[in-house]
PDB file of C-alpha atoms and ligand atoms in Angstrom:
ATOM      1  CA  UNK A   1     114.402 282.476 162.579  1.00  0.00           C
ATOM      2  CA  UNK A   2     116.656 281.606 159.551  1.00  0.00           C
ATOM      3  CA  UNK A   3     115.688 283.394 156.679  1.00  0.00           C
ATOM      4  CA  UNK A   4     116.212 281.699 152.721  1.00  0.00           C
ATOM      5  CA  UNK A   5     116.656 283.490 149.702  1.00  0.00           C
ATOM      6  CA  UNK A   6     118.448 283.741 146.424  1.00  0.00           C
ATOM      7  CA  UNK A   7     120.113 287.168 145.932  1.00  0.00           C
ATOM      8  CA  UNK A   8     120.508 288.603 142.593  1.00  0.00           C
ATOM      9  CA  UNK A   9     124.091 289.714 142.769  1.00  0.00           C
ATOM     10  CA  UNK A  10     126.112 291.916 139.974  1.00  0.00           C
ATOM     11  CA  UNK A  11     127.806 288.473 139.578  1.00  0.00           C
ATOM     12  CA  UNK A  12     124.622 286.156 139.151  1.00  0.00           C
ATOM     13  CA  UNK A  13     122.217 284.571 141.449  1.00  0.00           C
ATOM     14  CA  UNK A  14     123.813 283.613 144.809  1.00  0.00           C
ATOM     15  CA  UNK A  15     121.875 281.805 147.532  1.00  0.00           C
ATOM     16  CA  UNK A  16     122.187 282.939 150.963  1.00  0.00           C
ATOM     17  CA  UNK A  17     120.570 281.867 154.765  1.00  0.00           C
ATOM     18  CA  UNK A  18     120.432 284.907 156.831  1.00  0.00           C
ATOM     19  CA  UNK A  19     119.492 285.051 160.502  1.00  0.00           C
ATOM     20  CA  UNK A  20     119.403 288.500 162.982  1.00  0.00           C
ATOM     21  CA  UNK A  21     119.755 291.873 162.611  1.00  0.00           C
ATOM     22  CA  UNK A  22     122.497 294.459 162.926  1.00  0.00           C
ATOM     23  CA  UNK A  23     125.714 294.327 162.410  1.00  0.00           C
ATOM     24  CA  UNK A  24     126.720 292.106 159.805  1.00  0.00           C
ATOM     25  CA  UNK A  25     129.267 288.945 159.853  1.00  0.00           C
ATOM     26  CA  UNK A  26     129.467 286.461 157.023  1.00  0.00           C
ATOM     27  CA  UNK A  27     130.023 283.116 157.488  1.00  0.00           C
ATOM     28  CA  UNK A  28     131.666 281.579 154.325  1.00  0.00           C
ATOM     29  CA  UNK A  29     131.508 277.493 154.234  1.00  0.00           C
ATOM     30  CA  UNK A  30     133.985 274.332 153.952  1.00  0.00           C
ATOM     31  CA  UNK A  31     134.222 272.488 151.002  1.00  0.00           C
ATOM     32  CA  UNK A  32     132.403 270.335 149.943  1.00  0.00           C
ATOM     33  CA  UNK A  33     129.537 271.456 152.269  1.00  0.00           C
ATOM     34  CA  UNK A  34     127.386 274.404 151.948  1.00  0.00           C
ATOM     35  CA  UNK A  35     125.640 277.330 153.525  1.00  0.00           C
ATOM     36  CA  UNK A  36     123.333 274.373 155.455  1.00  0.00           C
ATOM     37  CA  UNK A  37     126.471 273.727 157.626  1.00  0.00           C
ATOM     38  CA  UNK A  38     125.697 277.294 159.576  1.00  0.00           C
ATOM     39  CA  UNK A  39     122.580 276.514 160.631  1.00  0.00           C
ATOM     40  CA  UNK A  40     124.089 275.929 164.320  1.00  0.00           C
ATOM     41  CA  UNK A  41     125.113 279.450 164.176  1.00  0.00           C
ATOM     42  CA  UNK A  42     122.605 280.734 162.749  1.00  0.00           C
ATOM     43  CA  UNK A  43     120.590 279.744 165.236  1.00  0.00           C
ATOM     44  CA  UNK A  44     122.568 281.557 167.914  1.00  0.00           C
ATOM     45  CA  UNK A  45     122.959 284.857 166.501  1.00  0.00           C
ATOM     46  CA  UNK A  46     123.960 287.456 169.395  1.00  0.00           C
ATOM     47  CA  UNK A  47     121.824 290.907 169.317  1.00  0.00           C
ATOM     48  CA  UNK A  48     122.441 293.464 167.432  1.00  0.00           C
ATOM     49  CA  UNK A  49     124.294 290.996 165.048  1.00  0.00           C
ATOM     50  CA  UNK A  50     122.715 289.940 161.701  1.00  0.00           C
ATOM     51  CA  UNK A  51     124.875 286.791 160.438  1.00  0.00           C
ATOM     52  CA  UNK A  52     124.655 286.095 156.686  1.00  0.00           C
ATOM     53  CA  UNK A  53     125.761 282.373 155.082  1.00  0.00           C
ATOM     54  CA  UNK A  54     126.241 282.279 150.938  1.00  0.00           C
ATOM     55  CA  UNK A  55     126.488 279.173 149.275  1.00  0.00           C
ATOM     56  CA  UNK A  56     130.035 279.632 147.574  1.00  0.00           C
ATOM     57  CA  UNK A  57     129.676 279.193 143.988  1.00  0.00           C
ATOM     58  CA  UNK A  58     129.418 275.931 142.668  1.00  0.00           C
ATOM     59  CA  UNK A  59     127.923 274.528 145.686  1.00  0.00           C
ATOM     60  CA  UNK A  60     124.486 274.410 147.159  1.00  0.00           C
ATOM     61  CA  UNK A  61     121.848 276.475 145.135  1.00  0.00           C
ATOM     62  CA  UNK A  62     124.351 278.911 143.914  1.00  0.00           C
ATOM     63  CA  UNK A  63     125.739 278.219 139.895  1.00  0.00           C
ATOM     64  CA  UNK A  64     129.143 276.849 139.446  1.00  0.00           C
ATOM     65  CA  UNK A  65     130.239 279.549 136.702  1.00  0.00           C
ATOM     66  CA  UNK A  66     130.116 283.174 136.953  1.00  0.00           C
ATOM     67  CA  UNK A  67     129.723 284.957 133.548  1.00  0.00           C
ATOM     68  CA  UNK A  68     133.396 286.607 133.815  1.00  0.00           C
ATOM     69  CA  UNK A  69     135.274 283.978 135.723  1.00  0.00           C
ATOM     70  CA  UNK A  70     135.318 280.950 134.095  1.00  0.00           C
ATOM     71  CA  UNK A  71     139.221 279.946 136.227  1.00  0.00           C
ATOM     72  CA  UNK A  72     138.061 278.748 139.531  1.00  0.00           C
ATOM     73  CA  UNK A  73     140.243 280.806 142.261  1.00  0.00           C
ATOM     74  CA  UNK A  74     139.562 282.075 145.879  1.00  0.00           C
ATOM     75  CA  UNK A  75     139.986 285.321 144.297  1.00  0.00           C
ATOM     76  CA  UNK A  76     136.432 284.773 142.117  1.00  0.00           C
ATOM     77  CA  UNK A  77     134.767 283.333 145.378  1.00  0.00           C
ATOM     78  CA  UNK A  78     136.017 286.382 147.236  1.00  0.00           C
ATOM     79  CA  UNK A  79     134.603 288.969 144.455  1.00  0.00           C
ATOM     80  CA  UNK A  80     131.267 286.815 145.082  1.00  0.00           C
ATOM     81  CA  UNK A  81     131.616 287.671 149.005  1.00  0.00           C
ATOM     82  CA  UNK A  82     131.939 291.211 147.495  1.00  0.00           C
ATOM     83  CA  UNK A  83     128.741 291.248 145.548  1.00  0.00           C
ATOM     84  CA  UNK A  84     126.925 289.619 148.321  1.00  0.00           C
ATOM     85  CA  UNK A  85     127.541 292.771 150.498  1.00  0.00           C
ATOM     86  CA  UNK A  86     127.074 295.045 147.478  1.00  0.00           C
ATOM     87  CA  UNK A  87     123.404 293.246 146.708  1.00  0.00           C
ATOM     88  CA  UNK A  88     122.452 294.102 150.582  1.00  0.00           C
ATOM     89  CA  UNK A  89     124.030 297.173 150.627  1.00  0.00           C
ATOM     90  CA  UNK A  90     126.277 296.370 153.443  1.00  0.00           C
ATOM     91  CA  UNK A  91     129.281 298.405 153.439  1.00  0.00           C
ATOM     92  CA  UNK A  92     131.834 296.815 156.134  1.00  0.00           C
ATOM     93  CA  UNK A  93     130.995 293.295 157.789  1.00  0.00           C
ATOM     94  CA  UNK A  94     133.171 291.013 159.675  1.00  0.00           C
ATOM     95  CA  UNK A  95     133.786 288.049 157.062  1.00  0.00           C
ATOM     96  CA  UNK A  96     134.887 284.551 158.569  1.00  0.00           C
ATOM     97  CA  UNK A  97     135.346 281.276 156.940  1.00  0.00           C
ATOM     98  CA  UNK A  98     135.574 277.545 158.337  1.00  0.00           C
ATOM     99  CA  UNK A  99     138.656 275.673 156.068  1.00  0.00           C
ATOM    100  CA  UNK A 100     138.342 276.637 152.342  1.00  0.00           C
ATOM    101  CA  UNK A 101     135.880 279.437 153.808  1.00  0.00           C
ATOM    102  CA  UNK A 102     139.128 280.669 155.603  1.00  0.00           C
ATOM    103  CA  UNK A 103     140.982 281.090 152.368  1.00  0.00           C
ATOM    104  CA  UNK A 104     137.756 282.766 150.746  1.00  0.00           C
ATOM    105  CA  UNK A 105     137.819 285.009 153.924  1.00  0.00           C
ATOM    106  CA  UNK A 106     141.712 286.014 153.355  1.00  0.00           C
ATOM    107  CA  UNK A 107     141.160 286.748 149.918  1.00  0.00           C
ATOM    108  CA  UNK A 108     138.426 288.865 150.498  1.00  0.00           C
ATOM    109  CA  UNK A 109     140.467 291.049 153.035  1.00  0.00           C
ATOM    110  CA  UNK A 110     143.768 291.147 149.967  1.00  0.00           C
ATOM    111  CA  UNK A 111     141.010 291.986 147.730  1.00  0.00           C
ATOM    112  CA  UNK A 112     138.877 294.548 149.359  1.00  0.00           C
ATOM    113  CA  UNK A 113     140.473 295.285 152.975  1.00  0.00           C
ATOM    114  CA  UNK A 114     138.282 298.329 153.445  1.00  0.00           C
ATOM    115  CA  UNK A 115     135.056 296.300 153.586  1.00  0.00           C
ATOM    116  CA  UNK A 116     136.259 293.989 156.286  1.00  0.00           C
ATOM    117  CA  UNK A 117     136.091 295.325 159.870  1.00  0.00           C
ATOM    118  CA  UNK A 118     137.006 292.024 161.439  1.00  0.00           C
ATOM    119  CA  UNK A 119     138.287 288.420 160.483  1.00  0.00           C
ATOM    120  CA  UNK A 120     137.280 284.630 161.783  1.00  0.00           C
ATOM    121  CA  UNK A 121     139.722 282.224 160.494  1.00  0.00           C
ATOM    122  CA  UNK A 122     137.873 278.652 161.577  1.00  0.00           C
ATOM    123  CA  UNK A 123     139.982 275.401 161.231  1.00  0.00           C
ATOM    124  CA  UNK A 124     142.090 276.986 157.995  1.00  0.00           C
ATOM    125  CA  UNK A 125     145.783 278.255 157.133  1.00  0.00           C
ATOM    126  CA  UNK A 126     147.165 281.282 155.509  1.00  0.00           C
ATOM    127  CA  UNK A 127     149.360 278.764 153.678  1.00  0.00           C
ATOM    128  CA  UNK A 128     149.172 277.132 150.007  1.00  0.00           C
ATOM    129  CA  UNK A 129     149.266 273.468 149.344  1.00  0.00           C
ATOM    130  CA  UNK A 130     152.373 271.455 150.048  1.00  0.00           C
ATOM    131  CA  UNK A 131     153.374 269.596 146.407  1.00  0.00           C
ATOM    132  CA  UNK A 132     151.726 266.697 148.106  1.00  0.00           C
ATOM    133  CA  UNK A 133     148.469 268.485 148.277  1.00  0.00           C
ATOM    134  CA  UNK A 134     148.338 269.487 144.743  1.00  0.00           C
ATOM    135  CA  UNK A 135     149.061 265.821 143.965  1.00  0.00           C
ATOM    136  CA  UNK A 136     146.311 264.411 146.812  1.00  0.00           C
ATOM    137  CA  UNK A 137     144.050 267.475 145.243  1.00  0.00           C
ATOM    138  CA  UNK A 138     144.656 266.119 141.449  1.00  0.00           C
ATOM    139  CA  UNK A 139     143.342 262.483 142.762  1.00  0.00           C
ATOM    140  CA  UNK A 140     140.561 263.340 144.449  1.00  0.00           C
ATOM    141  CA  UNK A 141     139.435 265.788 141.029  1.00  0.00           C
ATOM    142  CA  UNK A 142     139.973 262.086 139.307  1.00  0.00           C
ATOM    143  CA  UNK A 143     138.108 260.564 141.782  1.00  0.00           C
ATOM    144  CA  UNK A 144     134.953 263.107 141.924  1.00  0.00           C
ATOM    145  CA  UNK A 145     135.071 263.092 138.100  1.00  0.00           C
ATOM    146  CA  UNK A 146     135.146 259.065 137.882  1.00  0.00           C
ATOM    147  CA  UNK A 147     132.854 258.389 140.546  1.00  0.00           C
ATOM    148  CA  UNK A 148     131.017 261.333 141.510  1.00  0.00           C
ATOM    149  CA  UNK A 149     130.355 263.219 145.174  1.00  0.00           C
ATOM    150  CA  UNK A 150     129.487 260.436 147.205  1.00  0.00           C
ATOM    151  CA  UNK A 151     132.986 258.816 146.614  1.00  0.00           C
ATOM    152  CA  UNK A 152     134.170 262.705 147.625  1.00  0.00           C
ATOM    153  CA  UNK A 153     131.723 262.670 150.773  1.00  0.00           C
ATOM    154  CA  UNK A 154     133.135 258.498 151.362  1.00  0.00           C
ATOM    155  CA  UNK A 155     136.302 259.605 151.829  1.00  0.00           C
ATOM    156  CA  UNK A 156     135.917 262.842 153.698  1.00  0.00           C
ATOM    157  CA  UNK A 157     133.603 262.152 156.105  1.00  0.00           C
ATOM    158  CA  UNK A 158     135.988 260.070 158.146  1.00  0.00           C
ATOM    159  CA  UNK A 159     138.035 263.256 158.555  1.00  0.00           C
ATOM    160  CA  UNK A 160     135.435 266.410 158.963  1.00  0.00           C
ATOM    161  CA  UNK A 161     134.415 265.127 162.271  1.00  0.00           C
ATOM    162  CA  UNK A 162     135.035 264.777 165.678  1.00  0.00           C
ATOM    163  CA  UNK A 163     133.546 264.781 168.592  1.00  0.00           C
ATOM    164  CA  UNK A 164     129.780 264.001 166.497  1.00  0.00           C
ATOM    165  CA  UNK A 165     131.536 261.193 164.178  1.00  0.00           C
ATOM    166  CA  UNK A 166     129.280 258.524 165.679  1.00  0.00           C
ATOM    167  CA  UNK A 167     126.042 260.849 165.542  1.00  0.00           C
ATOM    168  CA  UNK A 168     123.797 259.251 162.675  1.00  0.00           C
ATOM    169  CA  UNK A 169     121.885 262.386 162.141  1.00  0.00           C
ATOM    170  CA  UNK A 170     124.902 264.453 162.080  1.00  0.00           C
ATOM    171  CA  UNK A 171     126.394 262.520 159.657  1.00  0.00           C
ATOM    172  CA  UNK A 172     123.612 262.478 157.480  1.00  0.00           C
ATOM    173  CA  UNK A 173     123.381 265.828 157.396  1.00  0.00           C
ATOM    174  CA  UNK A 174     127.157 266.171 156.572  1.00  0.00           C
ATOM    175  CA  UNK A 175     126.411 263.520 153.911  1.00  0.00           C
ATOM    176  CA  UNK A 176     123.413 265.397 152.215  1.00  0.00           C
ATOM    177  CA  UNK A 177     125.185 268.559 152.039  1.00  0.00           C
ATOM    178  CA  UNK A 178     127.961 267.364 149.939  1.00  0.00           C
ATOM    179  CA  UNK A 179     125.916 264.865 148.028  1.00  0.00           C
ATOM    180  CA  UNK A 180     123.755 267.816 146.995  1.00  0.00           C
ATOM    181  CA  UNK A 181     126.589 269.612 145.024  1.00  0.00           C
ATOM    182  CA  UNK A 182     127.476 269.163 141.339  1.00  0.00           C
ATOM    183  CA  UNK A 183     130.811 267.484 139.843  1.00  0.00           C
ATOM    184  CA  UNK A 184     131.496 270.628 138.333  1.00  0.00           C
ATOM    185  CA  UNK A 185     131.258 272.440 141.375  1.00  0.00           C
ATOM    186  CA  UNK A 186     132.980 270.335 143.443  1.00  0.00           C
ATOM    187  CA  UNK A 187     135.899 269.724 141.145  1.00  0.00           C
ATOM    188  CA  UNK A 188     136.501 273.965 140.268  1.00  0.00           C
ATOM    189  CA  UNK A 189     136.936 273.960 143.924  1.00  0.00           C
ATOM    190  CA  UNK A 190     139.474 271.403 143.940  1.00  0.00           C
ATOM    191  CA  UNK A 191     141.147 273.365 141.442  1.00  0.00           C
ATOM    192  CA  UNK A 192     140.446 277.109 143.297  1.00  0.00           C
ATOM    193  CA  UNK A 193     142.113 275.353 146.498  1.00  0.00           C
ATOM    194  CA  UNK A 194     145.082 274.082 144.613  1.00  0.00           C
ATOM    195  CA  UNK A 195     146.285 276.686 142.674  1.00  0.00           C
ATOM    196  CA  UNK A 196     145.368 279.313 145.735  1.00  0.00           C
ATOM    197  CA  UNK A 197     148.388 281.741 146.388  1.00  0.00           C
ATOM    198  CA  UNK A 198     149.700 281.442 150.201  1.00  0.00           C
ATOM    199  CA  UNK A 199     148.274 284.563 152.197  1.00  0.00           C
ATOM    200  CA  UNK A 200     150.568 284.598 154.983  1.00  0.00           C
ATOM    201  CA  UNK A 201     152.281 287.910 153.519  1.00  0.00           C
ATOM    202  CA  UNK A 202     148.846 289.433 154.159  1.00  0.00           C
ATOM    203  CA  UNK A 203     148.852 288.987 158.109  1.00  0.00           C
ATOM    204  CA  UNK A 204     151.672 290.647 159.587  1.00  0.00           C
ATOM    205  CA  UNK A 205     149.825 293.638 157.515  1.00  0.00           C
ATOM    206  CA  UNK A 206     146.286 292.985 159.245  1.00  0.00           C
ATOM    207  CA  UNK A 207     145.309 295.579 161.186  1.00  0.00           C
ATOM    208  CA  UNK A 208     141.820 294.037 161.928  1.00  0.00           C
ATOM    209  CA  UNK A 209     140.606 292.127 164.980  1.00  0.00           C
ATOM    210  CA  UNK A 210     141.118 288.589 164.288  1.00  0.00           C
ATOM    211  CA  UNK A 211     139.437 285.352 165.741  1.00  0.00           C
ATOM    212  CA  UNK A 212     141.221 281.876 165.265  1.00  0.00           C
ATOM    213  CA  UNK A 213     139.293 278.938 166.002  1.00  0.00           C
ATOM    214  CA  UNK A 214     139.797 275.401 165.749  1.00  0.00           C
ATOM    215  CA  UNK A 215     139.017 272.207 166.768  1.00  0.00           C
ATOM    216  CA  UNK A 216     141.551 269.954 168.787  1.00  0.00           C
ATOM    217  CA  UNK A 217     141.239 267.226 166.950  1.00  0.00           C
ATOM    218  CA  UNK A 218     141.133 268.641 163.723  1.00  0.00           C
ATOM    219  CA  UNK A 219     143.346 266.245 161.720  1.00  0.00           C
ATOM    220  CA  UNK A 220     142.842 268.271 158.070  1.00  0.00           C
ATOM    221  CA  UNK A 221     143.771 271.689 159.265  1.00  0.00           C
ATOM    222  CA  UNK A 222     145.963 270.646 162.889  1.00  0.00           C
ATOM    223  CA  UNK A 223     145.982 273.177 165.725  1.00  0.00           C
ATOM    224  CA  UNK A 224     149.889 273.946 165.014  1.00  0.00           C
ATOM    225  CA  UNK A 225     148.302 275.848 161.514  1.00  0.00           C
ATOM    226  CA  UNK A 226     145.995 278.052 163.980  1.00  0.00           C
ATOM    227  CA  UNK A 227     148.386 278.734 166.423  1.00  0.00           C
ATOM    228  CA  UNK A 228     151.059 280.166 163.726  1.00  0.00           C
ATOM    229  CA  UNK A 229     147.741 281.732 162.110  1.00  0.00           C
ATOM    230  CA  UNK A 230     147.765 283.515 165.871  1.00  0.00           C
ATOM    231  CA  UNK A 231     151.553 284.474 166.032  1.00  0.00           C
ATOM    232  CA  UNK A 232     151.355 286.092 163.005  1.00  0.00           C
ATOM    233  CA  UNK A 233     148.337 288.706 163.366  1.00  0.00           C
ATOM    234  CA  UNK A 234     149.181 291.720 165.976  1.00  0.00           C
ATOM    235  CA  UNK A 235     145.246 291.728 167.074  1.00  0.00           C
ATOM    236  CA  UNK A 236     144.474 288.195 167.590  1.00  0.00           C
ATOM    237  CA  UNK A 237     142.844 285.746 169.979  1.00  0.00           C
ATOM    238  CA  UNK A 238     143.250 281.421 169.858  1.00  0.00           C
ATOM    239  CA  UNK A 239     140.316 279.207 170.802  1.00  0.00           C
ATOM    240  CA  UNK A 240     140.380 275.283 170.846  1.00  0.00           C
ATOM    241  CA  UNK A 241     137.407 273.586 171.209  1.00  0.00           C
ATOM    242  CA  UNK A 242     137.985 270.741 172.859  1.00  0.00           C
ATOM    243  CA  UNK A 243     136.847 267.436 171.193  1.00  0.00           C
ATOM    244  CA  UNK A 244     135.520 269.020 168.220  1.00  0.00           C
ATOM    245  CA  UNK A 245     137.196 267.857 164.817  1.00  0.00           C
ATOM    246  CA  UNK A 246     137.701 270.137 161.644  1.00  0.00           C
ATOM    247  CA  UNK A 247     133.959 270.771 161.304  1.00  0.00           C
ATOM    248  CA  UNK A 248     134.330 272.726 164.699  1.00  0.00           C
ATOM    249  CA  UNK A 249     131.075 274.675 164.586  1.00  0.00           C
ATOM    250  CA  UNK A 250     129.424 271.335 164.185  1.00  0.00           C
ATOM    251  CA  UNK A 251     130.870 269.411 166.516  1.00  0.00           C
ATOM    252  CA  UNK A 252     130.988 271.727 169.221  1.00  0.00           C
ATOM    253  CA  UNK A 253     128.189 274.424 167.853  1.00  0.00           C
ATOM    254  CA  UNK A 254     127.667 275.840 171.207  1.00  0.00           C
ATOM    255  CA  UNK A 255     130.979 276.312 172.293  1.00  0.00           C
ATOM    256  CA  UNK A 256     131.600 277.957 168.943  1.00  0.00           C
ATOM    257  CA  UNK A 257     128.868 280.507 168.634  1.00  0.00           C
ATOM    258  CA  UNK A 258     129.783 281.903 172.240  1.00  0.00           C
ATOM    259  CA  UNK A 259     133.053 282.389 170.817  1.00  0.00           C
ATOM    260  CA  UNK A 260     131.752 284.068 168.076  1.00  0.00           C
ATOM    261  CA  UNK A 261     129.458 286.286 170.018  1.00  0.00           C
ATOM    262  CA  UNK A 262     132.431 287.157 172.988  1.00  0.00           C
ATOM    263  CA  UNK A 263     134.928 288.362 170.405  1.00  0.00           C
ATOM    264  CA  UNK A 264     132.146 290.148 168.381  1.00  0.00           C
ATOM    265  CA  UNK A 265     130.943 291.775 171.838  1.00  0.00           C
ATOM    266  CA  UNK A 266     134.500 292.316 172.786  1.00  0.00           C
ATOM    267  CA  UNK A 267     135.914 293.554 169.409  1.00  0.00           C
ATOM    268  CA  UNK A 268     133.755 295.088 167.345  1.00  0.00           C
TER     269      UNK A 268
HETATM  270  C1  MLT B   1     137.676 272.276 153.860  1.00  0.00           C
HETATM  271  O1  MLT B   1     137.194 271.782 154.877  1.00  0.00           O
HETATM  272  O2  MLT B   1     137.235 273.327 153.376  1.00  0.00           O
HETATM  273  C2  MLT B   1     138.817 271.564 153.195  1.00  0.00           C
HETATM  274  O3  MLT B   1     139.294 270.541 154.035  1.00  0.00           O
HETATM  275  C3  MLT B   1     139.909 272.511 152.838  1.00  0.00           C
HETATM  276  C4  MLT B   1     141.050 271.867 152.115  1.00  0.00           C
HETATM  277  O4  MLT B   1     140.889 270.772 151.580  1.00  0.00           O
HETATM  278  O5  MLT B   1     142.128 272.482 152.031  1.00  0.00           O
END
């Protein structure tokens, strides 16, 4: 059973879907989606495991500005991962991330390492954007701004998916979820994602068990970023899901949570 609610956090309301119980591992979303995009997982949660999904801020149900943080970063989202596990009293968790979830998850462990016991970098890179990216990040802030989410969720749809591309309801879903964030939202993430510092100086310093998943044919975040993600953590493992596309969990959500549950059996 997948259980709703809206935490009240030291860093204002934050909206979470939590499924399980036990150990805790929180699953941190892709832009411009939202906690919604777990549900496959959450629906396969191993025992003994409790998984825990926040909306980052600015998307979903939870508010785009936190009193104290009005420059969107990955750093702000990670102090939000922070004050999820402080709200529920959870001292350590494994914290993984699908894409921008991925940076939110690697700025958690350079914020607060001690509270991670374990990492799951999903279709992501420890890198920051190219000069090309800023620039293909600065039109697509124009473009949200101009002509709202559903010219954001037009252009990206085409290249979250794989293997379900052709799946109406799947894509509807997909659709909903990014059609139900703000402009504001959407855009300070643009912004957090552009200016985000590169993290790969963090990994040859991880001392933490580390999953690295990814989709074959993910086209945003290619399998060459995950397999140098790999190389460069001591206490790492590499699994491709075939057919699946960046949105890996949804395109291939069973393949995915038995990853998920054989490293967390294996690792942790
Ligand atoms: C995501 O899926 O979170 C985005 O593709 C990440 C990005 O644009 O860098």
């Amino acid at each position: 059973m997948i259980r709703e609610r809206t935490l009240e956090t030291s860093r204002g309301p934050i909206r979470c879907l939590d499924a399980g119980a036990g150990w805790p591992l929180l699953l941190i979303h892709a832009f411009p989606l939202n906690a919604d995009m777990w549900r496959p997982q959450l629906e396969r949660v191993p025992d003994g495991w409790r998984y825990i999904a926040p909306d980052v801020r600015g998307f979903g149900s939870t508010p785009a500005a936190a009193a104290d943080d009005d420059e969107p970063s990955m750093e702000g989202y990670a102090a939000d991962v922070q004050a999820v596990m402080d709200a529920l009293e959870i001292e350590t968790a494994v914290v993984g991330g699908l894409s921008m979830g991925g940076y939110i998850a690697l700025a958690a462990n350079r914020r607060s390492p001690e509270r991670l016991s374990g990492l799951v970098l999903a279709d992501t890179r420890s890198e920051a954007d190219t000069p090309e990216g800023r620039a293909n990040r600065m039109k697509m802030s124009a473009l949200v701004r101009s002509e709202g989410v559903s010219a954001v969720a037009d252009q990206m749809i085409p290249k979250l998916l794989g293997s379900s591309r052709d799946d109406k309801t799947i894509v509807g879903q997909v659709r909903s979820m990014i059609e139900g964030n703000s402009v504001d939202g959407v855009d300070r993430a643009i912004h957090a994602m552009m200016n985000r510092p590169d993290s790969t100086p963090d990994l040859s310093r991880l001392s933490l068990p580390v999953l690295v998943i990814v989709g074959e044919e993910d086209a945003l975040t290619p399998l060459a970023d995950s397999e140098r993600l790999q190389r460069r953590t001591s206490r790492s493992q590499l699994v491709v899901l075939p057919g699946a596309g960046h949105l890996s969990n949804i395109d291939a959500p069973e393949a995915f949570s038995t990853a998920l549950a054989n490293f967390l059996a294996s690792n942790l």
